[in-house]
Amino acid sequence: MPALPSTGAQLPADSDTISTLSEHGELTRGEPPSEAKESSPDQPRNPPPYSIHTLWEKRFIVLGASLSAFFSPLTAQIYLPALPTLSKEFNVTSSQINLTVTTYMIFQGVTPMFIGGFADTAGRRPAYLICFVIYIAANIGLALSKNYGSVLGLRMLQSAGSSTTVALNQAVVADIITSAERGQYIGITVIPIVLAPSLGPVLGGILAQYLGWRSIFWFLTIAAVVTLVPLLLFFPETCRKIVGDGSIRPHPIYRTFWQMIVDWRRKRAAARKAAAHKPGLGRTTSAATSGSQRPKFKLVSPNFLGSLIILFEKEVGLLLFYSGLVFAGFYAIATALPSQLQENYGYSDVVVGLMYLPLAGGSIITALVAGPLINRNFRRHAAKLGMAVDSSRQMDLTNFPIERARLEIGAPLLSLCIAVMLVWGWVIQERVSVAAPCVLLFLMGVGMIGFVNTINTLLIDIYPSKAGAAVAANNLTRCLLGAAVSAAIQPMITALGNGWAYFLLGAIYIVFSPMLYLVVRNGPRWRAEVVARDKRRAEKKEAKEKERETAGLVAEVTKLKA
């Protein structure tokens, strides 16, 4: 691994430079706001809290989003044990039935680009509702399928419904969690991505063996309904373009049933109070007041190309490509593991499924440990710059070396991934004691999930207002590279053997690792260029709008004179 360079980031001349919040609660970068200057002693020097939600409310919101994200990786893996049965029932070849897995992964990578962009403008709750309705309908159709064609088509629909929940999961974290405490929460969101693939094959095998393959999809249907109901009842809208820090009262379409009940109780109490003071007028006054205060619903056209645009940004492009390579290595191990264990160790399907548990255990441990380390390193760098950290308020990261702060934690974890990848194939090929693969799988879970955790955190730090599109771009590169490596690993093993095949993947990790060096060295400058470019575009857009308004006024005056 190359040494991380010094970014040369310095504290601005005005040490009170802070970020400001727009009327919708979005973070904006630039000059210090007027309320931070000494000339305004009566006004607060600090920005308002990033979110009005309490600590436990944040935890429950992130937990709800993480449980929803469980379905995408679970659905991909729970189906695998039933493939031979489906092949026989529909009288198709193994290659044809494997096509249902390939198409699932393709849609898993592409769909979040569209719904993720929609969620960034139209809100998280509508996006969740769309995802779960599609997913539940697809599962019911799959459970009732009578031919191969319907299974193939409905698997695509099933993937379209479940895949975006992963992007929404991390977008919700960006909505309510500041950079100072984001590492710990992002760690929680990564757990479903690895835990589900570990538990899915075991659960799918049990269901398929004892209840038949259709029970897999009925199980997923029931689980989705059980998850959707609490989301509708209690999960609040968090998109900052709609509710800001959570204090903006949105249109009823964005409000939970619980919030509607609370509103109704408050209106009824206000009406009774008004009626007690002015009999006969309370009901009318309350209704009029309620109607005048009801927010208008405005659906903003989503930017479906946002994820593709993000992919071509220099800093994010390098991060996503390298992160995708690392995750592809995980797919290379997970995909070939069943056949390797059966051929080299003679394990049954159930034991093979249990061998995924060390990977899950390492993933959970690093998710719990790496998060606090990421937060601690953030505070350490802030202290070096003399910047006070308030976890309830979002800091201005314009002059903050956020890339270095995050990747100082990610680099050692990446080194662990590289070490495991270099020796994994030789351990399997030489049929070393089963304890060795278990230890390596545990270490891979620690290193890989810890590294991906830091990349996800950094990605949201760079694009806090476009978290859905940014994570969707991450999902796209991860799934496409994962699909490519999953398809290539078996031919590589056949041609090179287990040892050299995985050693080659580890060497690829090393060869492309200088990408992270470039991100740390040039990231702050690239971010500044993006901010300046976006500012110019906003100014041009505002100028054009003013020109249209002026032209409209001139036209009206001309008509009046005529």
Coordinates of C-alpha atoms in Angstrom, one line a residue:
M1 CA 0.0 0.0 0.0
P2 CA 1.4 3.5 -0.9
A3 CA 1.8 5.9 2.0
L4 CA -1.0 8.4 2.3
P5 CA 0.2 11.9 1.3
S6 CA -0.2 15.1 3.2
T7 CA -3.1 17.1 1.9
G8 CA -1.7 20.4 3.1
A9 CA -5.2 21.4 4.3
Q10 CA -5.1 24.5 6.5
L11 CA -7.6 26.1 8.7
P12 CA -9.2 29.1 6.9
A13 CA -8.1 32.6 7.9
D14 CA -11.5 33.0 9.5
S15 CA -11.6 30.1 11.9
D16 CA -15.3 30.7 12.4
T17 CA -16.1 29.7 8.9
I18 CA -19.0 27.3 9.1
S19 CA -21.6 25.7 6.8
T20 CA -25.0 27.2 6.3
L21 CA -28.3 25.6 5.8
S22 CA -30.7 26.5 3.1
E23 CA -34.4 26.9 3.7
H24 CA -34.8 23.2 2.9
G25 CA -32.0 22.3 5.3
E26 CA -29.4 21.5 2.7
L27 CA -25.7 22.1 3.5
T28 CA -24.2 24.9 1.4
R29 CA -20.5 25.8 1.2
G30 CA -18.9 29.2 0.9
E31 CA -18.3 32.4 3.0
P32 CA -19.2 32.5 6.7
P33 CA -22.8 33.4 7.2
S34 CA -23.6 36.8 8.7
E35 CA -24.7 35.3 12.0
A36 CA -21.2 34.0 12.7
K37 CA -19.6 37.4 12.7
E38 CA -18.7 39.5 15.7
S39 CA -20.9 42.3 14.5
S40 CA -24.0 40.3 15.3
P41 CA -23.6 39.3 18.9
D42 CA -27.3 38.7 19.4
Q43 CA -27.4 36.0 16.7
P44 CA -26.1 32.5 17.2
R45 CA -22.5 31.8 16.1
N46 CA -23.2 28.2 15.3
P47 CA -25.5 26.7 12.7
P48 CA -28.7 25.1 13.9
P49 CA -28.6 21.3 14.7
Y50 CA -28.3 19.2 11.6
S51 CA -31.4 17.1 12.6
I52 CA -34.1 17.6 15.2
H53 CA -34.4 13.9 15.8
T54 CA -33.1 12.6 19.2
L55 CA -30.4 10.0 19.5
W56 CA -32.8 7.1 19.9
E57 CA -35.0 8.4 17.1
K58 CA -31.9 8.4 14.8
R59 CA -31.0 4.9 15.9
F60 CA -34.5 3.6 15.2
I61 CA -34.7 5.4 11.8
V62 CA -31.3 3.9 10.7
L63 CA -32.4 0.5 12.1
G64 CA -35.6 0.6 10.0
A65 CA -33.6 1.6 6.9
S66 CA -31.1 -1.2 7.5
L67 CA -33.8 -3.8 7.9
S68 CA -35.3 -2.7 4.6
A69 CA -31.9 -3.0 2.9
F70 CA -31.7 -6.6 4.1
F71 CA -34.0 -7.8 1.2
S72 CA -31.8 -7.0 -1.8
P73 CA -28.8 -9.3 -0.8
L74 CA -31.1 -11.8 0.9
T75 CA -33.2 -12.3 -2.2
A76 CA -30.1 -12.8 -4.3
Q77 CA -28.8 -15.6 -2.2
I78 CA -31.9 -17.3 -0.7
Y79 CA -32.9 -18.4 -4.2
L80 CA -29.6 -20.3 -5.0
P81 CA -30.3 -23.7 -3.3
A82 CA -33.5 -24.0 -5.3
L83 CA -31.8 -23.7 -8.7
P84 CA -31.4 -27.5 -9.4
T85 CA -35.1 -28.1 -8.4
L86 CA -36.3 -25.3 -10.7
S87 CA -34.2 -26.6 -13.6
K88 CA -35.9 -30.0 -13.3
E89 CA -39.4 -28.7 -12.8
F90 CA -39.3 -26.3 -15.8
N91 CA -37.2 -28.7 -17.9
V92 CA -34.5 -26.2 -18.7
T93 CA -30.7 -26.4 -18.6
S94 CA -28.5 -25.2 -15.8
S95 CA -27.3 -22.4 -18.0
Q96 CA -30.8 -21.2 -18.6
I97 CA -31.8 -21.3 -14.9
N98 CA -28.5 -19.5 -14.0
L99 CA -29.6 -16.7 -16.3
T100 CA -32.2 -15.8 -13.7
V101 CA -29.3 -15.0 -11.4
T102 CA -27.4 -13.0 -13.9
T103 CA -30.4 -10.8 -14.8
Y104 CA -31.1 -10.3 -11.2
M105 CA -27.6 -8.9 -10.6
I106 CA -27.8 -6.6 -13.7
F107 CA -31.1 -5.1 -12.5
Q108 CA -29.6 -4.9 -9.0
G109 CA -27.0 -2.6 -10.4
V110 CA -29.1 -0.5 -12.8
T111 CA -32.4 0.1 -11.0
P112 CA -31.0 2.2 -8.1
M113 CA -29.8 4.8 -10.7
F114 CA -33.4 5.6 -11.4
I115 CA -35.2 5.2 -8.1
G116 CA -32.2 6.6 -6.2
G117 CA -32.4 9.9 -8.2
F118 CA -36.2 9.9 -7.7
A119 CA -35.7 9.5 -3.9
D120 CA -33.3 12.5 -3.8
T121 CA -36.0 14.8 -5.2
A122 CA -39.4 13.2 -4.5
G123 CA -38.6 11.8 -1.0
R124 CA -37.6 8.6 0.7
R125 CA -41.0 7.4 1.8
P126 CA -42.5 7.4 -1.8
A127 CA -39.4 5.6 -3.0
Y128 CA -39.7 3.0 -0.3
L129 CA -43.4 2.5 -1.1
I130 CA -42.7 2.0 -4.8
C131 CA -39.9 -0.5 -4.0
F132 CA -41.9 -2.6 -1.7
V133 CA -45.1 -2.7 -3.8
I134 CA -43.0 -3.9 -6.8
Y135 CA -41.1 -6.4 -4.7
I136 CA -44.2 -7.9 -3.0
A137 CA -46.0 -8.2 -6.4
A138 CA -43.0 -9.9 -7.9
N139 CA -42.7 -12.4 -5.1
I140 CA -46.4 -13.3 -5.3
G141 CA -46.0 -13.8 -9.0
L142 CA -42.9 -16.0 -8.5
A143 CA -44.6 -18.2 -6.0
L144 CA -47.4 -18.8 -8.5
S145 CA -45.2 -19.2 -11.6
K146 CA -45.9 -22.1 -13.9
N147 CA -43.2 -21.7 -16.6
Y148 CA -39.6 -20.6 -17.0
G149 CA -40.3 -17.4 -18.9
S150 CA -42.4 -16.0 -16.0
V151 CA -39.7 -16.8 -13.5
L152 CA -37.1 -15.0 -15.6
G153 CA -39.2 -11.9 -16.1
L154 CA -40.4 -11.8 -12.5
R155 CA -36.8 -12.2 -11.1
M156 CA -36.0 -9.0 -13.0
L157 CA -39.0 -7.2 -11.4
Q158 CA -38.1 -8.7 -8.0
S159 CA -34.6 -7.2 -8.3
A160 CA -35.9 -3.8 -9.4
G161 CA -38.1 -3.7 -6.3
S162 CA -35.5 -4.7 -3.8
S163 CA -32.2 -3.3 -5.0
T164 CA -32.8 0.4 -4.4
T165 CA -33.4 -0.2 -0.6
V166 CA -29.6 -0.4 -0.2
A167 CA -29.1 3.0 -1.7
L168 CA -32.0 4.4 0.3
N169 CA -30.5 2.9 3.5
Q170 CA -27.3 5.0 3.2
A171 CA -29.2 8.1 1.9
V172 CA -31.3 8.1 5.1
V173 CA -28.1 8.2 7.1
A174 CA -26.9 11.2 5.1
D175 CA -30.2 13.0 5.8
I176 CA -30.0 12.8 9.6
I177 CA -26.4 12.1 10.6
T178 CA -23.5 14.5 10.5
S179 CA -20.0 13.7 9.2
A180 CA -18.6 13.7 12.8
E181 CA -20.8 10.7 13.7
R182 CA -21.5 9.2 10.3
G183 CA -18.9 6.4 10.5
Q184 CA -20.6 4.5 13.2
Y185 CA -24.1 4.6 11.6
I186 CA -22.7 3.7 8.1
G187 CA -21.2 0.7 9.7
I188 CA -24.6 -0.5 10.8
T189 CA -26.0 -0.1 7.3
V190 CA -23.3 -2.3 5.8
I191 CA -24.2 -5.3 8.0
P192 CA -27.2 -6.4 5.9
I193 CA -25.1 -6.4 2.8
V194 CA -22.9 -9.2 4.1
L195 CA -25.1 -10.9 6.7
A196 CA -27.9 -11.6 4.3
P197 CA -25.7 -13.4 1.7
S198 CA -24.4 -15.5 4.6
L199 CA -27.8 -16.5 6.0
G200 CA -29.7 -16.6 2.7
P201 CA -28.3 -19.9 1.4
V202 CA -28.9 -21.7 4.7
L203 CA -32.5 -20.4 5.0
G204 CA -33.3 -21.0 1.3
G205 CA -32.0 -24.6 1.5
I206 CA -34.2 -25.3 4.6
L207 CA -37.3 -23.8 3.0
A208 CA -36.7 -25.6 -0.4
Q209 CA -36.0 -28.9 1.2
Y210 CA -38.9 -29.1 3.7
L211 CA -41.6 -26.8 2.1
G212 CA -40.8 -26.6 -1.6
W213 CA -39.2 -23.9 -3.7
R214 CA -42.4 -21.8 -3.8
S215 CA -42.2 -21.3 0.0
I216 CA -39.1 -19.2 -0.5
F217 CA -41.1 -16.5 -2.3
W218 CA -44.0 -16.8 0.1
F219 CA -41.6 -16.3 2.9
L220 CA -40.1 -13.2 1.2
T221 CA -43.7 -11.8 0.6
I222 CA -44.6 -12.2 4.2
A223 CA -41.3 -10.7 5.4
A224 CA -41.7 -7.7 3.1
V225 CA -45.3 -7.0 4.3
V226 CA -44.2 -7.2 7.9
T227 CA -41.5 -4.7 7.2
L228 CA -43.6 -2.3 5.1
V229 CA -46.3 -1.9 7.6
P230 CA -44.1 -0.4 10.4
L231 CA -42.4 1.8 7.7
L232 CA -45.8 3.3 6.7
L233 CA -46.8 3.7 10.3
F234 CA -43.7 5.1 11.9
F235 CA -40.8 5.8 9.4
P236 CA -40.6 9.6 8.9
E237 CA -39.6 11.4 5.7
T238 CA -36.0 12.4 6.0
C239 CA -35.1 13.9 2.6
R240 CA -33.6 17.3 3.4
K241 CA -35.1 18.8 0.2
I242 CA -38.5 18.2 1.7
V243 CA -38.3 18.3 5.5
G244 CA -34.9 20.1 6.0
D245 CA -33.6 19.1 9.4
G246 CA -37.0 17.5 10.2
S247 CA -38.7 20.6 11.4
I248 CA -40.4 21.5 8.2
R249 CA -44.0 20.1 8.1
P250 CA -44.4 18.3 4.8
H251 CA -47.5 17.6 2.7
P252 CA -49.6 14.8 4.2
I253 CA -48.4 12.4 1.4
Y254 CA -45.0 12.4 3.2
R255 CA -46.3 12.0 6.7
T256 CA -46.6 8.7 8.6
F257 CA -49.9 7.5 9.9
W258 CA -48.7 8.2 13.4
Q259 CA -47.9 11.8 12.5
M260 CA -51.4 12.1 10.9
I261 CA -53.0 10.9 14.1
V262 CA -51.0 13.3 16.2
D263 CA -52.0 16.2 13.8
W264 CA -55.6 15.2 14.0
R265 CA -55.5 15.2 17.8
R266 CA -53.9 18.6 17.9
K267 CA -56.4 20.0 15.5
R268 CA -59.3 18.6 17.5
A269 CA -57.8 20.0 20.8
A270 CA -57.3 23.4 19.1
A271 CA -60.9 23.4 17.8
R272 CA -62.2 22.6 21.3
K273 CA -60.1 25.3 22.8
A274 CA -61.3 27.9 20.2
A275 CA -64.9 26.8 20.7
A276 CA -64.6 27.3 24.5
H277 CA -63.5 30.9 24.0
K278 CA -65.8 31.7 21.0
P279 CA -68.7 29.3 20.8
G280 CA -69.9 28.6 17.3
L281 CA -66.7 29.9 15.7
G282 CA -64.2 27.4 16.8
R283 CA -64.8 24.7 14.2
T284 CA -64.8 27.2 11.3
T285 CA -61.7 29.0 12.6
S286 CA -59.8 25.8 13.1
A287 CA -60.7 24.5 9.6
A288 CA -59.7 27.8 8.0
T289 CA -56.4 27.9 9.9
S290 CA -55.7 24.3 9.1
G291 CA -56.4 24.9 5.4
S292 CA -54.2 28.0 5.2
Q293 CA -51.3 26.2 6.8
R294 CA -51.5 23.0 4.8
P295 CA -48.3 22.8 2.7
K296 CA -48.6 22.5 -1.0
F297 CA -47.5 19.3 -2.7
K298 CA -45.0 19.8 -5.5
L299 CA -43.4 16.9 -7.3
V300 CA -40.0 17.8 -8.6
S301 CA -38.8 16.0 -11.7
P302 CA -36.0 13.6 -10.7
N303 CA -32.6 13.6 -12.3
F304 CA -32.3 10.0 -13.5
L305 CA -28.8 10.6 -14.9
G306 CA -27.4 11.9 -11.6
S307 CA -25.7 8.6 -10.8
L308 CA -24.0 8.4 -14.3
I309 CA -22.8 12.0 -13.9
I310 CA -21.3 11.2 -10.5
L311 CA -19.5 8.2 -12.0
F312 CA -17.5 10.6 -14.2
E313 CA -16.3 12.9 -11.4
K314 CA -12.6 12.3 -11.0
E315 CA -12.6 11.7 -7.2
V316 CA -15.7 9.6 -7.0
G317 CA -14.9 7.6 -10.2
L318 CA -11.6 6.4 -8.6
L319 CA -13.2 5.6 -5.3
L320 CA -16.1 3.6 -6.9
F321 CA -13.9 1.7 -9.3
Y322 CA -11.5 0.6 -6.6
S323 CA -14.2 -0.1 -4.1
G324 CA -16.0 -2.2 -6.7
L325 CA -12.8 -4.2 -7.3
V326 CA -12.5 -5.0 -3.6
F327 CA -16.1 -6.1 -3.4
A328 CA -15.7 -8.1 -6.5
G329 CA -13.0 -10.1 -4.7
F330 CA -15.6 -11.0 -2.1
Y331 CA -17.9 -12.3 -4.8
A332 CA -15.0 -14.3 -6.2
I333 CA -14.6 -16.1 -2.9
A334 CA -18.3 -16.4 -2.1
T335 CA -19.3 -17.7 -5.5
A336 CA -16.7 -20.4 -5.8
L337 CA -16.8 -21.4 -2.1
P338 CA -19.6 -24.1 -2.3
S339 CA -17.9 -26.1 -5.1
Q340 CA -14.5 -25.7 -3.5
L341 CA -15.6 -27.0 -0.1
Q342 CA -17.5 -29.9 -1.7
E343 CA -14.6 -30.9 -3.9
N344 CA -11.8 -30.4 -1.5
Y345 CA -13.4 -31.1 1.9
G346 CA -16.5 -33.2 0.9
Y347 CA -19.0 -31.0 2.8
S348 CA -22.7 -31.3 2.4
D349 CA -24.9 -28.3 1.4
V350 CA -25.9 -27.5 5.0
V351 CA -22.2 -27.5 6.2
V352 CA -21.3 -25.3 3.2
G353 CA -24.0 -22.8 4.2
L354 CA -22.6 -22.8 7.7
M355 CA -19.1 -22.0 6.4
Y356 CA -20.4 -18.5 5.5
L357 CA -20.9 -17.7 9.1
P358 CA -17.3 -16.7 9.9
L359 CA -17.5 -14.2 7.1
A360 CA -20.7 -12.8 8.6
G361 CA -19.1 -12.7 12.1
G362 CA -16.1 -10.7 10.9
S363 CA -18.4 -8.3 9.1
I364 CA -20.5 -7.6 12.1
I365 CA -17.5 -7.1 14.4
T366 CA -15.8 -4.6 12.0
A367 CA -19.1 -2.8 11.5
L368 CA -19.3 -2.2 15.3
V369 CA -15.6 -1.4 15.7
A370 CA -14.6 0.5 12.6
G371 CA -17.4 3.1 12.9
P372 CA -16.2 4.6 16.2
L373 CA -12.6 4.5 14.8
I374 CA -13.8 6.5 11.8
N375 CA -15.5 9.0 14.0
R376 CA -12.5 9.3 16.3
N377 CA -10.1 9.9 13.4
F378 CA -12.4 12.6 12.1
R379 CA -12.2 14.4 15.5
R380 CA -8.5 14.0 15.6
H381 CA -8.0 15.8 12.3
A382 CA -10.5 18.5 13.3
A383 CA -8.5 19.0 16.5
K384 CA -5.3 19.4 14.5
L385 CA -7.0 22.2 12.5
G386 CA -8.4 23.8 15.6
M387 CA -12.0 23.1 14.6
A388 CA -14.5 22.4 17.2
V389 CA -16.7 19.3 16.5
D390 CA -20.3 19.2 17.4
S391 CA -21.9 15.9 16.4
S392 CA -25.3 17.6 16.2
R393 CA -24.2 20.1 13.6
Q394 CA -22.8 19.6 10.2
M395 CA -19.3 21.0 9.6
D396 CA -18.2 22.8 6.5
L397 CA -15.8 20.2 4.8
T398 CA -14.5 22.6 2.1
N399 CA -11.1 23.0 3.7
F400 CA -11.2 19.8 5.7
P401 CA -9.0 16.8 4.6
I402 CA -11.9 14.4 4.7
E403 CA -10.3 12.0 2.3
R404 CA -7.3 11.5 4.5
A405 CA -9.4 11.3 7.7
R406 CA -11.4 8.4 6.2
L407 CA -8.8 6.5 4.3
E408 CA -6.3 6.4 7.2
I409 CA -8.8 3.9 8.7
G410 CA -9.6 2.2 5.4
A411 CA -5.9 1.6 4.3
P412 CA -5.0 -0.9 7.0
L413 CA -8.3 -2.8 6.5
L414 CA -7.6 -2.9 2.7
S415 CA -4.1 -4.4 3.5
L416 CA -5.9 -7.2 5.4
C417 CA -8.1 -7.9 2.4
I418 CA -5.0 -8.0 0.1
A419 CA -3.2 -10.4 2.5
V420 CA -6.3 -12.8 2.6
M421 CA -6.7 -12.7 -1.1
L422 CA -3.1 -13.6 -1.8
V423 CA -3.1 -16.7 0.4
W424 CA -6.8 -17.9 0.1
G425 CA -6.4 -19.9 -3.1
W426 CA -3.3 -21.7 -1.8
V427 CA -5.0 -22.7 1.4
I428 CA -8.0 -24.2 -0.5
Q429 CA -5.7 -25.8 -3.1
E430 CA -3.5 -27.5 -0.5
R431 CA -6.6 -28.7 1.5
V432 CA -5.2 -27.2 4.7
S433 CA -7.2 -27.8 7.9
V434 CA -10.7 -26.3 7.8
A435 CA -9.7 -23.9 10.6
A436 CA -7.6 -22.0 8.1
P437 CA -10.4 -21.2 5.7
C438 CA -12.6 -20.2 8.6
V439 CA -10.0 -17.8 10.0
L440 CA -9.4 -16.3 6.5
L441 CA -13.1 -15.8 5.9
F442 CA -13.4 -14.1 9.3
L443 CA -10.5 -11.8 8.4
M444 CA -11.9 -11.1 4.9
G445 CA -15.2 -10.0 6.6
V446 CA -13.3 -7.7 8.9
G447 CA -11.1 -6.2 6.2
M448 CA -13.6 -6.0 3.3
I449 CA -16.6 -4.6 5.1
G450 CA -14.4 -2.2 7.1
F451 CA -12.9 -0.8 3.9
V452 CA -16.2 -0.6 2.1
N453 CA -17.6 1.1 5.2
T454 CA -15.0 3.9 5.0
I455 CA -15.6 4.3 1.2
N456 CA -19.4 4.6 1.7
T457 CA -18.8 7.2 4.5
L458 CA -16.5 9.2 2.3
L459 CA -18.8 9.0 -0.6
I460 CA -21.7 10.5 1.4
D461 CA -19.3 13.2 2.8
I462 CA -18.6 14.3 -0.7
Y463 CA -22.2 14.2 -1.9
P464 CA -24.4 14.8 1.2
S465 CA -27.3 16.3 -0.8
K466 CA -27.2 13.6 -3.5
A467 CA -26.6 10.6 -1.3
G468 CA -29.2 8.4 -3.1
A469 CA -27.6 9.0 -6.5
A470 CA -24.1 8.6 -5.1
V471 CA -24.8 5.3 -3.4
A472 CA -26.7 4.1 -6.5
A473 CA -23.6 4.8 -8.5
N474 CA -21.6 2.8 -6.0
N475 CA -24.1 0.0 -6.2
L476 CA -23.8 0.0 -10.0
T477 CA -20.1 -0.4 -10.1
R478 CA -20.1 -3.0 -7.4
C479 CA -22.7 -5.2 -9.0
L480 CA -21.3 -5.0 -12.5
L481 CA -17.8 -5.7 -11.4
G482 CA -19.1 -8.4 -9.0
A483 CA -21.0 -10.0 -11.8
A484 CA -18.0 -10.0 -14.1
V485 CA -15.6 -11.5 -11.5
S486 CA -18.3 -14.1 -10.5
A487 CA -18.5 -15.2 -14.1
A488 CA -14.7 -15.2 -14.6
I489 CA -13.5 -16.9 -11.4
Q490 CA -14.4 -20.5 -12.4
P491 CA -12.6 -20.3 -15.7
M492 CA -9.6 -18.7 -14.0
I493 CA -9.5 -21.5 -11.4
T494 CA -9.7 -24.1 -14.2
A495 CA -6.9 -22.4 -16.2
L496 CA -4.6 -21.4 -13.3
G497 CA -5.7 -23.4 -10.3
N498 CA -7.1 -22.0 -7.0
G499 CA -3.7 -20.6 -5.8
W500 CA -2.7 -18.5 -8.8
A501 CA -6.3 -17.4 -9.6
Y502 CA -6.8 -15.7 -6.2
F503 CA -3.2 -14.5 -6.1
L504 CA -3.8 -12.7 -9.3
L505 CA -6.9 -10.9 -7.8
G506 CA -4.7 -9.9 -4.8
A507 CA -2.1 -8.6 -7.2
I508 CA -4.8 -6.5 -9.0
Y509 CA -5.7 -5.0 -5.6
I510 CA -2.0 -3.9 -5.2
V511 CA -1.6 -2.6 -8.8
F512 CA -4.7 -0.3 -8.6
S513 CA -4.1 0.9 -5.0
P514 CA -2.4 4.1 -6.1
M515 CA -5.9 5.3 -7.0
L516 CA -6.4 5.9 -3.3
Y517 CA -3.1 7.9 -3.1
L518 CA -4.5 10.2 -5.9
V519 CA -7.8 10.6 -4.0
V520 CA -6.0 11.7 -0.8
R521 CA -3.6 14.0 -2.6
N522 CA -5.9 15.6 -5.1
G523 CA -9.4 15.1 -3.5
P524 CA -9.7 18.5 -1.7
R525 CA -8.7 20.3 -4.9
W526 CA -11.2 18.3 -7.0
R527 CA -13.9 18.9 -4.5
A528 CA -13.2 22.7 -4.7
E529 CA -13.4 22.5 -8.5
V530 CA -16.8 20.8 -8.3
V531 CA -18.1 23.4 -5.9
A532 CA -16.9 26.3 -8.1
R533 CA -18.5 24.6 -11.2
D534 CA -21.8 24.1 -9.5
K535 CA -21.8 27.7 -8.3
R536 CA -21.2 28.9 -11.8
R537 CA -24.1 26.7 -13.1
A538 CA -26.4 28.0 -10.4
E539 CA -25.6 31.6 -11.2
K540 CA -26.2 31.0 -14.9
K541 CA -29.5 29.3 -14.2
E542 CA -30.6 32.2 -11.9
A543 CA -29.6 34.7 -14.6
K544 CA -31.7 32.9 -17.2
E545 CA -34.7 32.8 -14.8
K546 CA -34.3 36.6 -14.3
E547 CA -34.2 37.1 -18.0
R548 CA -37.4 35.1 -18.5
E549 CA -39.1 37.1 -15.8
T550 CA -37.9 40.4 -17.3
A551 CA -39.1 39.3 -20.8
G552 CA -42.5 38.4 -19.3
L553 CA -42.9 41.8 -17.7
V554 CA -41.9 43.6 -20.9
A555 CA -44.5 41.5 -22.8
E556 CA -47.2 42.4 -20.3
V557 CA -46.4 46.1 -20.4
T558 CA -46.4 46.0 -24.2
K559 CA -49.9 44.4 -24.2
L560 CA -51.2 47.1 -21.8
K561 CA -49.8 49.9 -23.9
A562 CA -51.4 48.3 -27.0

